Coordinates of C-alpha atoms and ligand atoms in Angstrom, one line a residue:
X538 CA 8.4 -5.2 -28.1
X539 CA 10.8 -2.6 -26.7
X540 CA 11.6 0.2 -29.0
X541 CA 15.3 -0.1 -29.8
X542 CA 16.1 3.5 -29.2
X543 CA 15.0 3.1 -25.6
X544 CA 16.8 -0.1 -25.0
X545 CA 19.7 1.6 -23.3
X546 CA 22.5 0.2 -21.1
X547 CA 20.7 1.9 -18.3
X548 CA 17.6 -0.1 -19.0
X549 CA 19.5 -3.4 -19.1
X550 CA 21.0 -2.5 -15.7
X551 CA 17.6 -1.8 -14.2
X552 CA 16.3 -5.1 -15.6
X553 CA 19.1 -6.9 -14.0
X554 CA 18.9 -5.2 -10.6
X555 CA 15.2 -5.7 -10.6
X556 CA 15.7 -9.5 -11.1
X557 CA 18.3 -9.9 -8.3
X558 CA 16.0 -9.8 -5.4
X559 CA 14.0 -12.6 -6.9
X560 CA 16.7 -15.2 -6.3
X561 CA 15.4 -17.9 -4.0
X562 CA 11.8 -16.9 -4.6
X563 CA 9.2 -18.8 -6.5
X564 CA 7.3 -16.6 -8.9
X565 CA 4.4 -17.3 -11.0
X566 CA 3.3 -14.5 -13.3
X567 CA -0.4 -14.5 -13.7
X568 CA -1.5 -15.6 -17.2
X569 CA -3.4 -12.4 -18.1
X570 CA -0.3 -10.2 -18.1
X571 CA 0.4 -8.6 -21.5
X572 CA 4.2 -9.2 -21.8
X573 CA 4.4 -6.3 -24.2
X574 CA 3.5 -3.9 -21.4
X575 CA 6.5 -4.8 -19.2
X576 CA 9.2 -2.2 -19.0
X577 CA 10.3 -3.6 -15.7
X578 CA 9.4 -7.2 -14.9
X579 CA 6.4 -7.6 -12.7
X580 CA 5.9 -10.4 -10.1
X581 CA 2.2 -10.8 -9.7
X582 CA 2.4 -13.8 -7.4
X583 CA 5.5 -14.3 -5.4
X584 CA 6.3 -16.8 -2.6
X585 CA 9.2 -15.8 -0.3
X586 CA 10.7 -17.3 2.9
X587 CA 11.0 -14.3 5.1
X588 CA 10.2 -10.8 3.8
X589 CA 8.0 -9.2 1.2
X590 CA 7.2 -5.8 -0.4
X591 CA 4.2 -5.5 -2.7
X592 CA 3.6 -2.1 -4.4
X593 CA 2.3 -0.4 -7.5
X594 CA 5.8 -0.2 -9.1
X595 CA 8.5 -2.8 -9.5
X596 CA 11.3 -0.2 -8.8
X597 CA 9.5 0.9 -5.6
X598 CA 9.2 -2.7 -4.4
X599 CA 12.9 -3.2 -5.1
X600 CA 13.8 0.0 -3.2
X601 CA 11.9 -1.4 -0.2
X602 CA 13.4 -4.8 -0.5
X603 CA 17.0 -3.3 -0.6
X604 CA 16.3 -1.5 2.7
X605 CA 15.0 -4.7 4.3
X606 CA 18.2 -6.6 3.1
X607 CA 20.3 -3.8 4.6
X608 CA 18.8 -4.5 8.0
X609 CA 15.9 -2.0 7.9
X610 CA 12.6 -3.0 9.4
X611 CA 9.2 -2.9 7.7
X612 CA 8.8 0.8 8.7
X613 CA 12.2 1.8 7.2
X614 CA 11.2 0.0 4.0
X615 CA 7.8 1.7 4.0
X616 CA 9.4 5.1 4.2
X617 CA 11.7 4.3 1.3
X618 CA 8.8 2.9 -0.7
X619 CA 6.7 6.0 -0.1
X620 CA 9.5 8.2 -1.4
X621 CA 10.2 5.9 -4.3
X622 CA 6.6 5.9 -5.4
X623 CA 6.8 9.7 -5.5
X624 CA 9.3 9.3 -8.3
X625 CA 8.3 6.1 -10.1
X626 CA 4.5 6.5 -9.9
X627 CA 3.7 10.2 -10.3
X628 CA 0.0 9.5 -10.9
X629 CA -0.5 8.7 -7.2
X630 CA 2.8 8.1 -5.4
X631 CA 3.6 11.4 -3.8
X632 CA 5.2 13.9 -1.6
X633 CA 2.5 16.5 -2.4
X634 CA -0.3 14.4 -0.9
X635 CA -1.0 12.3 2.2
X636 CA -1.9 8.9 3.5
X637 CA -2.3 6.5 6.3
X638 CA 0.1 3.9 7.8
X639 CA -1.1 0.9 9.9
X640 CA 1.7 -0.9 11.8
X641 CA 1.8 -4.2 13.7
X642 CA 5.1 -5.1 15.3
X643 CA 6.1 -8.7 16.0
X644 CA 5.4 -8.2 19.7
X645 CA 1.7 -7.6 18.8
X646 CA 1.7 -3.8 19.4
X647 CA -0.1 -1.8 16.8
X648 CA -0.1 1.8 15.7
X649 CA -1.8 4.0 13.1
X650 CA -0.2 7.1 11.6
X651 CA -2.4 9.8 10.0
X652 CA -0.6 11.9 7.5
X653 CA -3.7 13.0 5.8
X654 CA -3.8 16.5 4.2
X655 CA -5.6 19.3 6.0
X656 CA -7.8 22.1 4.6
X657 CA -5.7 25.3 4.5
X658 CA -6.4 27.8 7.3
X659 CA -8.0 30.2 4.8
X660 CA -10.6 27.5 3.7
X661 CA -14.2 28.1 4.5
X662 CA -17.4 26.1 4.3
X663 CA -18.9 27.5 1.1
X664 CA -15.6 28.0 -0.8
X665 CA -16.7 25.8 -3.7
X666 CA -20.2 27.3 -4.1
X667 CA -21.2 30.1 -6.6
X668 CA -23.3 33.1 -5.7
X669 CA -26.5 31.0 -6.0
X670 CA -25.2 28.4 -3.6
X671 CA -24.5 25.8 -6.2
X672 CA -21.3 23.7 -6.3
X673 CA -19.0 25.0 -9.0
X674 CA -18.1 21.9 -11.0
X675 CA -14.5 20.7 -10.6
X676 CA -13.4 23.7 -8.5
X677 CA -12.5 21.2 -5.7
X678 CA -10.8 18.9 -8.2
X679 CA -8.7 20.9 -10.6
X680 CA -6.1 23.6 -10.0
X681 CA -4.7 25.4 -7.0
X682 CA -7.9 25.8 -4.9
X683 CA -8.3 22.0 -4.8
X684 CA -5.1 21.4 -2.8
X685 CA -4.9 20.4 0.8
X686 CA -1.8 21.0 2.9
X687 CA 0.5 18.0 2.1
X688 CA 1.2 15.5 4.9
X689 CA 3.5 12.9 3.4
X690 CA 6.9 14.2 4.3
X691 CA 6.0 14.9 8.0
X692 CA 4.3 11.5 8.1
X693 CA 7.5 9.8 7.0
X694 CA 9.5 11.8 9.5
X695 CA 7.2 10.8 12.4
X696 CA 7.3 7.1 11.4
X697 CA 11.1 7.3 11.2
X698 CA 11.5 8.9 14.6
X699 CA 9.3 6.4 16.4
X700 CA 10.1 3.1 14.6
X701 CA 13.2 3.2 12.4
X702 CA 15.6 0.4 13.0
X703 CA 18.3 1.6 10.6
X704 CA 18.2 5.1 12.2
X705 CA 19.6 6.5 9.0
X706 CA 17.1 8.9 7.3
X707 CA 19.5 9.6 4.4
X708 CA 19.7 6.0 3.4
X709 CA 15.9 5.9 3.1
X710 CA 15.6 9.0 0.9
X711 CA 18.8 8.5 -1.3
X712 CA 17.4 5.8 -3.6
X713 CA 14.5 8.1 -4.6
X714 CA 16.8 11.1 -5.1
X715 CA 18.8 8.9 -7.4
X716 CA 15.8 7.7 -9.3
X717 CA 14.6 11.2 -9.9
X718 CA 18.0 12.4 -11.0
X719 CA 18.9 9.4 -13.2
X720 CA 15.4 8.9 -14.6
X721 CA 12.9 6.1 -14.8
X722 CA 11.5 4.4 -17.8
X723 CA 7.8 4.9 -18.3
X724 CA 5.5 1.9 -18.4
X725 CA 2.9 1.9 -21.0
X726 CA 0.2 2.8 -18.4
X727 CA 2.1 5.7 -17.0
X728 CA 3.0 7.0 -20.5
X729 CA -0.7 6.8 -21.4
X730 CA -1.7 8.5 -18.2
X731 CA 0.6 11.4 -18.8
X732 CA -0.5 11.7 -22.4
X733 CA -4.2 11.6 -21.5
X734 CA -3.7 14.5 -19.0
X735 CA -1.5 16.7 -21.2
X736 CA -4.3 19.3 -21.8
X737 CA -5.0 19.5 -18.1
X738 CA -1.3 19.9 -17.2
X739 CA -1.2 22.7 -19.7
X740 CA -4.3 24.4 -18.4
X741 CA -3.6 24.2 -14.6
X742 CA 0.1 24.9 -14.4
X743 CA 1.8 28.3 -14.1
X744 CA 5.0 27.0 -15.7
X745 CA 5.8 24.0 -18.0
X746 CA 6.2 20.9 -15.9
X747 CA 8.5 18.0 -17.0
X748 CA 5.5 15.8 -17.2
X749 CA 4.4 17.6 -20.4
X750 CA 6.0 16.1 -23.4
X751 CA 6.8 18.8 -25.9
X752 CA 6.2 17.9 -29.5
X753 CA 4.3 14.7 -29.2
X754 CA 3.5 11.9 -26.8
X755 CA 5.4 9.9 -24.2
X756 CA 6.1 6.3 -25.3
X757 CA 6.5 3.2 -23.3
X758 CA 10.1 2.7 -22.2
X759 CA 11.0 6.4 -22.6
X760 CA 13.1 7.9 -19.8
X761 CA 11.6 10.5 -17.5
X762 CA 14.2 12.5 -15.7
X763 CA 12.8 14.7 -12.8
X764 CA 15.6 17.2 -12.1
X765 CA 13.5 19.6 -10.0
X766 CA 12.1 16.7 -8.0
X767 CA 15.7 15.4 -7.5
X768 CA 16.6 18.7 -5.9
X769 CA 13.6 18.6 -3.7
X770 CA 14.5 15.1 -2.6
X771 CA 18.1 16.3 -1.9
X772 CA 16.7 18.9 0.5
X773 CA 14.5 16.3 2.2
X774 CA 17.5 14.0 2.3
X775 CA 19.6 16.6 4.0
X776 CA 17.1 18.4 6.2
X777 CA 14.2 16.1 6.8
X778 CA 11.0 17.9 7.6
X779 CA 12.6 21.3 7.2
X780 CA 13.6 20.4 3.6
X781 CA 9.9 20.4 2.7
X782 CA 7.9 22.6 5.1
X783 CA 10.5 25.4 5.3
X784 CA 13.1 26.9 3.0
X785 CA 13.3 26.7 -0.8
X786 CA 10.6 24.1 -1.3
X787 CA 8.1 25.8 1.0
X788 CA 8.8 29.1 -0.7
X789 CA 8.2 27.5 -4.1
X790 CA 5.0 25.9 -3.0
X791 CA 3.7 29.2 -1.6
X792 CA 4.8 31.1 -4.7
X793 CA 3.0 28.4 -6.8
X794 CA -0.2 29.0 -4.8
X795 CA 0.0 32.8 -5.2
X796 CA 0.6 32.4 -9.0
X797 CA -2.5 30.2 -9.3
X798 CA -4.9 31.8 -6.8
X799 CA -4.4 29.0 -4.3
X800 CA -4.6 29.6 -0.5
X801 CA -1.9 27.6 1.2
X802 CA 0.5 29.8 3.1
X803 CA 3.8 29.4 5.0
X804 CA 1.7 29.2 8.2
X805 CA -0.2 26.2 6.9
X806 CA 3.1 24.4 6.1
X807 CA 4.7 25.3 9.4
X808 CA 1.8 24.1 11.5
X809 CA 1.2 20.8 9.6
X810 CA 1.8 17.7 11.9
X811 CA 1.1 14.1 11.1
X812 CA -0.8 12.4 14.0
X813 CA -0.6 9.1 15.7
X814 CA -4.1 7.7 16.1
X815 CA -5.5 4.6 17.9
X816 CA -6.0 2.0 15.2
X817 CA -9.4 0.4 14.7
X818 CA -9.3 -3.1 16.0
X819 CA -12.1 -5.6 15.7
X820 CA -12.8 -9.3 15.8
X821 CA -14.1 -11.3 12.9
X822 CA -14.5 -15.0 14.0
X823 CA -10.9 -16.1 14.7
X824 CA -9.4 -13.0 13.0
X825 CA -8.4 -9.7 14.5
X826 CA -8.7 -6.9 12.0
X827 CA -6.4 -3.9 12.6
X828 CA -7.3 -0.9 10.3
X829 CA -7.3 2.8 10.0
X830 CA -9.1 5.1 12.3
X831 CA -10.8 8.5 11.5
X832 CA -10.2 10.7 9.6
X833 CA -10.4 7.6 7.5
X834 CA -13.8 5.9 7.4
X835 CA -12.1 2.7 6.2
X836 CA -11.5 0.9 9.5
X837 CA -14.9 1.6 10.9
X838 CA -16.8 0.8 7.7
X839 CA -14.8 -2.4 7.2
X840 CA -15.6 -3.4 10.8
X841 CA -19.3 -2.7 10.2
X842 CA -19.4 -4.6 6.9
X843 CA -17.7 -7.7 8.4
X844 CA -19.8 -7.5 11.6
X845 CA -23.0 -7.3 9.5
X846 CA -22.2 -10.4 7.4
X847 CA -20.5 -12.4 10.2
X848 CA -23.7 -14.3 11.1
X849 CA -24.6 -15.4 7.6
X850 CA -23.3 -18.6 6.2
X851 CA -21.6 -17.0 3.2
X852 CA -19.0 -19.8 3.0
X853 CA -21.8 -22.3 2.4
X854 CA -23.5 -20.0 0.0
X855 CA -20.3 -19.7 -2.0
X856 CA -18.1 -17.1 -3.6
X857 CA -20.2 -14.7 -5.8
X858 CA -23.4 -16.7 -5.3
X859 CA -26.4 -14.3 -5.6
X860 CA -27.1 -14.8 -1.8
X861 CA -23.5 -13.9 -0.9
X862 CA -23.4 -10.8 -3.1
X863 CA -26.8 -9.8 -1.8
X864 CA -25.9 -9.9 1.9
X865 CA -22.6 -8.2 1.2
X866 CA -24.1 -5.4 -0.8
X867 CA -26.8 -4.9 1.9
X868 CA -24.0 -4.6 4.5
X869 CA -22.1 -2.2 2.3
X870 CA -25.2 -0.1 1.7
X871 CA -25.8 0.3 5.5
X872 CA -22.2 1.1 6.3
X873 CA -22.0 3.8 3.7
X874 CA -25.2 5.4 5.0
X875 CA -23.5 5.6 8.4
X876 CA -20.4 7.0 6.8
X877 CA -22.2 9.9 5.2
X878 CA -23.7 11.0 8.5
X879 CA -21.3 10.1 11.3
X880 CA -17.8 10.2 10.1
X881 CA -15.3 13.0 9.8
X882 CA -12.1 14.4 11.3
X883 CA -12.0 13.4 15.0
X884 CA -10.2 16.6 15.8
X885 CA -13.3 18.6 14.7
X886 CA -16.2 16.2 15.1
X887 CA -17.0 13.6 17.8
X888 CA -17.2 10.4 15.8
X889 CA -19.2 7.7 17.7
X890 CA -16.6 5.0 17.1
X891 CA -17.7 2.5 19.7
X892 CA -21.4 2.8 18.9
X893 CA -20.8 2.3 15.2
X894 CA -18.8 -0.8 15.7
X895 CA -20.9 -2.4 18.5
X896 CA -21.9 -5.9 17.5
X897 CA -25.5 -5.5 18.8
X898 CA -25.9 -2.3 16.8
X899 CA -24.6 -4.1 13.7
X900 CA -27.0 -6.9 14.2
X901 CA -29.8 -4.4 14.6
X902 CA -28.7 -2.7 11.4
X903 CA -29.4 -5.9 9.6
X904 CA -32.7 -6.5 11.3
X905 CA -34.5 -5.3 8.2
X906 CA -32.3 -7.3 5.9
X907 CA -34.6 -9.3 3.6
X908 CA -32.9 -12.4 2.0
X909 CA -35.4 -12.2 -0.8
X910 CA -35.4 -8.5 -1.6
X911 CA -33.0 -5.5 -1.8
X912 CA -33.7 -2.7 0.7
X913 CA -34.1 0.5 -1.2
X914 CA -31.6 3.2 -0.2
X915 CA -33.1 6.4 1.2
X916 CA -34.3 8.4 -1.8
X917 CA -32.3 11.6 -1.4
X918 CA -30.4 12.7 -4.5
X919 CA -28.3 9.9 -5.8
X920 CA -24.6 10.5 -6.6
X921 CA -23.1 9.5 -9.9
X922 CA -19.8 7.8 -10.1
X923 CA -17.6 9.3 -12.7
X924 CA -14.9 7.7 -14.8
X925 CA -12.2 9.3 -12.9
X926 CA -9.3 6.8 -12.8
X927 CA -8.6 4.7 -9.8
X928 CA -5.5 6.5 -8.6
X929 CA -4.2 6.3 -5.1
X930 CA -1.8 3.7 -4.2
X931 CA -1.2 1.0 -1.6
X932 CA 1.8 -1.0 -0.4
X933 CA 2.1 -3.9 2.0
X934 CA 5.3 -5.0 3.7
X935 CA 6.4 -7.7 6.1
X936 CA 10.0 -7.9 7.3
X937 CA 12.0 -10.9 8.3
X938 CA 11.2 -10.3 12.0
X939 CA 7.5 -10.4 11.3
X940 CA 6.8 -6.7 11.6
X941 CA 4.0 -5.6 9.2
X942 CA 3.2 -2.3 7.6
X943 CA 0.2 -1.4 5.5
X944 CA 0.1 2.0 3.7
X945 CA -2.4 3.7 1.5
X946 CA -1.3 7.1 0.1
X947 CA -2.8 9.4 -2.4
X948 CA -3.0 12.7 -4.3
X949 CA -6.8 11.8 -4.5
X950 CA -7.6 11.5 -8.3
X951 CA -4.9 10.8 -10.9
X952 CA -2.1 13.4 -10.7
X953 CA -4.2 15.2 -8.1
X954 CA -4.9 18.9 -8.8
X955 CA -2.7 18.5 -11.9
X956 CA -0.6 21.3 -10.5
X957 CA 3.1 20.8 -10.3
X958 CA 5.1 23.1 -7.9
X959 CA 7.2 25.2 -10.2
X960 CA 10.8 24.5 -9.5
X961 CA 10.1 21.7 -7.0
X962 CA 8.8 19.2 -9.5
X963 CA 6.0 17.4 -7.7
X964 CA 2.3 17.1 -8.1
X965 CA -0.1 18.6 -5.5
X966 CA -3.1 16.7 -4.3
X967 CA -6.8 17.6 -4.9
X968 CA -7.9 16.2 -1.6
X969 CA -10.2 19.1 -0.8
X970 CA -12.8 17.2 -2.9
X971 CA -13.0 14.7 -0.1
X972 CA -14.6 17.3 2.2
X973 CA -18.3 17.8 1.6
X974 CA -18.7 20.9 -0.6
X975 CA -22.4 21.0 0.2
X976 CA -24.8 18.7 2.1
X977 CA -26.2 16.0 -0.2
X978 CA -24.1 16.9 -3.2
X979 CA -21.9 14.0 -4.2
X980 CA -18.1 14.3 -4.6
X981 CA -16.1 12.7 -7.4
X982 CA -16.7 9.2 -5.9
X983 CA -20.4 9.8 -5.6
X984 CA -20.1 10.1 -1.8
X985 CA -22.3 12.5 0.2
X986 CA -21.6 14.1 3.5
X987 CA -23.0 16.3 6.2
X988 CA -21.8 18.4 9.2
X989 CA -19.2 15.8 10.2
X990 CA -17.3 16.3 6.9
X991 CA -18.1 20.0 6.2
X992 CA -15.2 22.3 5.2
X993 CA -13.5 24.0 8.1
X994 CA -10.0 25.6 8.3
X995 CA -7.4 23.1 9.3
X996 CA -9.7 20.1 9.1
X997 CA -8.7 16.8 7.6
X998 CA -11.0 15.4 4.9
X999 CA -12.8 12.1 5.5
X1000 CA -11.1 9.3 3.6
X1001 CA -12.0 5.8 2.5
X1002 CA -8.5 4.5 2.6
X1003 CA -8.3 1.2 4.4
X1004 CA -4.8 0.0 5.0
X1005 CA -5.4 -3.2 7.0
X1006 CA -3.5 -5.9 8.8
X1007 CA -5.2 -9.1 10.1
X1008 CA -4.1 -11.7 12.5
X1009 CA -5.5 -15.2 12.7
X1010 CA -5.5 -17.1 16.0
X1011 CA -3.2 -14.4 17.3
X1012 CA -0.6 -14.6 14.5
X1013 CA 0.1 -12.2 11.7
X1014 CA -1.9 -13.4 8.7
X1015 CA -2.7 -10.7 6.1
X1016 CA -1.4 -7.2 5.1
X1017 CA -3.9 -5.8 2.6
X1018 CA -5.1 -2.6 0.9
X1019 CA -5.9 -0.8 -2.4
X1020 CA -6.8 2.5 -4.1
X1021 CA -10.2 3.1 -5.5
X1022 CA -12.0 5.9 -3.7
X1023 CA -15.1 4.6 -2.1
X1024 CA -14.5 1.2 -3.5
X1025 CA -11.4 0.8 -1.3
X1026 CA -13.5 -0.3 1.7
X1027 CA -15.6 -2.8 -0.2
X1028 CA -12.5 -4.2 -2.0
X1029 CA -10.7 -4.8 1.3
X1030 CA -13.9 -6.3 2.6
X1031 CA -14.0 -8.7 -0.4
X1032 CA -10.3 -9.7 -0.4
X1033 CA -10.4 -10.4 3.3
X1034 CA -13.4 -12.6 2.8
X1035 CA -11.9 -14.2 -0.3
X1036 CA -9.1 -15.5 1.9
X1037 CA -10.9 -16.0 5.2
X1038 CA -14.2 -17.5 4.0
X1039 CA -13.6 -18.7 0.5
X1040 CA -10.1 -20.3 1.0
X1041 CA -8.3 -18.4 -1.7
X1042 CA -4.5 -17.6 -1.7
X1043 CA -3.5 -14.0 -1.8
X1044 CA -2.9 -13.7 -5.5
X1045 CA -6.2 -15.4 -6.4
X1046 CA -8.1 -13.2 -3.8
X1047 CA -6.5 -10.0 -5.2
X1048 CA -7.3 -10.9 -8.8
X1049 CA -10.8 -12.2 -8.3
X1050 CA -13.5 -9.9 -9.9
X1051 CA -15.0 -7.3 -7.6
X1052 CA -18.3 -5.5 -7.0
X1053 CA -19.3 -2.5 -4.9
X1054 CA -22.4 -0.8 -3.2
X1055 CA -22.1 2.5 -1.5
X1056 CA -25.8 3.2 -0.5
X1057 CA -26.0 6.2 -2.9
X1058 CA -26.3 5.7 -5.8
X1059 CA -28.5 2.7 -5.1
X1060 CA -26.8 0.2 -7.3
X1061 CA -24.3 -2.7 -7.3
X1062 CA -21.4 -1.6 -9.4
X1063 CA -19.3 -4.4 -10.9
X1064 CA -16.1 -4.9 -12.9
X1065 CA -16.6 -5.8 -16.5
X1066 CA -17.8 -9.4 -16.7
X1067 CA -17.5 -9.8 -12.9
X1068 CA -20.7 -11.9 -12.7
X1069 CA -22.2 -14.4 -15.2
X1070 CA -25.6 -13.3 -16.7
X1071 CA -27.6 -15.6 -14.5
X1072 CA -26.1 -14.0 -11.4
X1073 CA -27.1 -10.5 -12.6
X1074 CA -30.6 -11.8 -13.3
X1075 CA -30.9 -13.3 -9.9
X1076 CA -29.7 -10.0 -8.2
X1077 CA -32.1 -8.0 -10.4
X1078 CA -34.9 -10.3 -9.3
X1079 CA -34.1 -9.4 -5.7
X1080 CA -34.5 -5.8 -6.6
X1081 CA -30.9 -4.7 -7.1
X1082 CA -29.8 -2.5 -10.0
X1083 CA -26.5 -3.9 -11.4
X1084 CA -24.2 -2.1 -13.7
X1085 CA -20.5 -1.9 -14.7
X1086 CA -18.5 0.8 -12.9
X1087 CA -17.0 3.6 -15.0
X1088 CA -13.6 2.1 -16.1
X1089 CA -14.8 -1.5 -15.8
X1090 CA -12.1 -2.1 -13.1
X1091 CA -12.1 -1.7 -9.4
X1092 CA -8.9 -1.0 -7.4
X1093 CA -5.3 -2.1 -7.6
X1094 CA -4.8 -4.3 -4.7
X1095 CA -1.5 -5.3 -2.9
X1096 CA -1.7 -8.1 -0.4
X1097 CA 0.6 -10.4 1.5
X1098 CA -0.6 -13.7 3.1
X1099 CA 1.4 -15.6 5.8
X1100 CA 0.9 -19.2 4.7
X1101 CA 0.5 -22.1 7.2
X1102 CA 4.2 -23.1 6.7
X1103 CA 5.2 -19.5 7.5
X1104 CA 6.2 -18.5 4.0
X1105 CA 4.8 -15.4 2.5
X1106 CA 2.5 -15.1 -0.6
X1107 CA 2.5 -11.7 -2.2
X1108 CA -0.4 -10.9 -4.5
X1109 CA 0.2 -7.8 -6.8
X1110 CA -2.9 -6.8 -8.8
X1111 CA -3.0 -7.8 -12.4
X1112 CA -5.0 -4.6 -13.0
X1113 CA -1.8 -2.5 -13.0
X1114 CA 2.0 -2.5 -13.2
X1115 CA 2.1 -3.7 -9.6
X1116 CA 4.8 -6.1 -8.5
X1117 CA 6.0 -8.1 -5.5
X1118 CA 9.6 -8.4 -4.3
X1119 CA 10.8 -10.8 -1.6
X1120 CA 13.5 -12.9 -0.1
Ligands
DON1409 O1 -9.1 9.3 0.7 C1 -9.9 8.9 -0.1 O2 -10.8 8.2 0.2 C2 -9.7 9.2 -1.5 N1 -9.0 10.5 -1.7 C3 -9.0 8.1 -2.2 C4 -8.8 8.4 -3.7 C5 -8.6 7.2 -4.5 O3 -8.5 6.1 -4.0 C6 -8.4 7.5 -5.9 N2 -8.7 6.3 -6.6 N3 -9.7 6.1 -7.1

């Protein structure tokens, strides 16, 4: 139940405006939703005629939908949603982080925008090692030294310059400025997240950020007003790129770094540029899969996994049959082994893209696949997955003209470095942990790396983010993606197959239980109760270790499926506050 003291006129207004875009859409809230958790109504499964936005927060989905209704295209909506998540979803939505945007226009042209953070110019290879050469625990995760140079604002500017249909930057930023100024109501999950991290916010901040609730805890439905952030959005609204990388906000960010022994300077900010990359495009049967290129490993690893299972009859074996799980886990194992060795920032390291995706190479990679036994991973030191929460965020958009955008964006782990820029009101990322602090030593996601992903000044850290668009028989079919660190790639792999091989609709595909193998540690991780006991036994007989992953959940997926009649099915993950909006 809502607490009466928070049931304000404002909240009623928000409830009403959130419901308006649903007129004309068929919604079917999945049965597992706990109604008591809903501060803003969430549409977990939504069918719409023309356009759809699916994101991690109902207000952000609404902001995107409003832009589409006003004549913006999918890219305009994506820019507005990215900014809105920076206010409504502080745990991962951001302007202090980075991300990737994959685009497919209705004429079939594609693009990939890399607004990934970069290592500061003063970064160096051994910066997270002590005098004995050991990695200092959490130095790349908590506090000022963990922060990469943020890319989000420049990314949005680049997307706007090349693709905006509205051609009105201010209209895209204004809704988020208003949300920061007027306040948002906290969902139970967000309130819990802020409360859980209170000690860290206190420890790693040089001033008292608004996210720390004095005298007590945040409650579901309570209003969070972000005045400092509102002023930052005002500057971005008025000045675009210069509102963030120059002037007051830049001064505040650099002052924050100095106060907390961080290393980002004005020069880092001035020279940051988002990059257009060539998307990774591959064929899987009658699908074309368009995904993110390096410095994300997502597109290549997804292509590898799909290529490795393509010749096995997984449809006949069935969804989550032991044979299907076995062959998928073996493909995942092999792709992650390649990731650790061969993938990194293409501006620093020559990534053998073609070779890694070559169909013959992938066939060869499976030559030692044994249908009756797991292939043990190489026995170098195994990484340990921690219980760090699944915090990054994805959104998927299709506009009424059939343009599609798939965006995954992040601060890395929940609330990033936990550092809020004093005076500017936004969290800074802890993306530096995605670079390899030392060969063979796993990062927070248990991922290991070598030369390709070693720390260098100005280098982008290797990512697993996999924003993906698929066509079927040449027509737009799916827009998909999720957070989840290393599990992002395997989750996209599974949801794609759930639809393409196992005949699921998008909502069903998104909400189906998930599993994950990443080579090291040598284990199949599952969600709680993902497999019945007999399936676990069958996998163990094949030689797999099977165990539940830290939090018992994997990812928070946002997908859109173009149905045979041309209508759109949005699937927003039941694992979070995610919600679809459409018309
Ligand atoms: O870029 C990456 O692969 C990670 N920084 C993503 C982090 C993430 O998904 C957090 N959620 N678990």
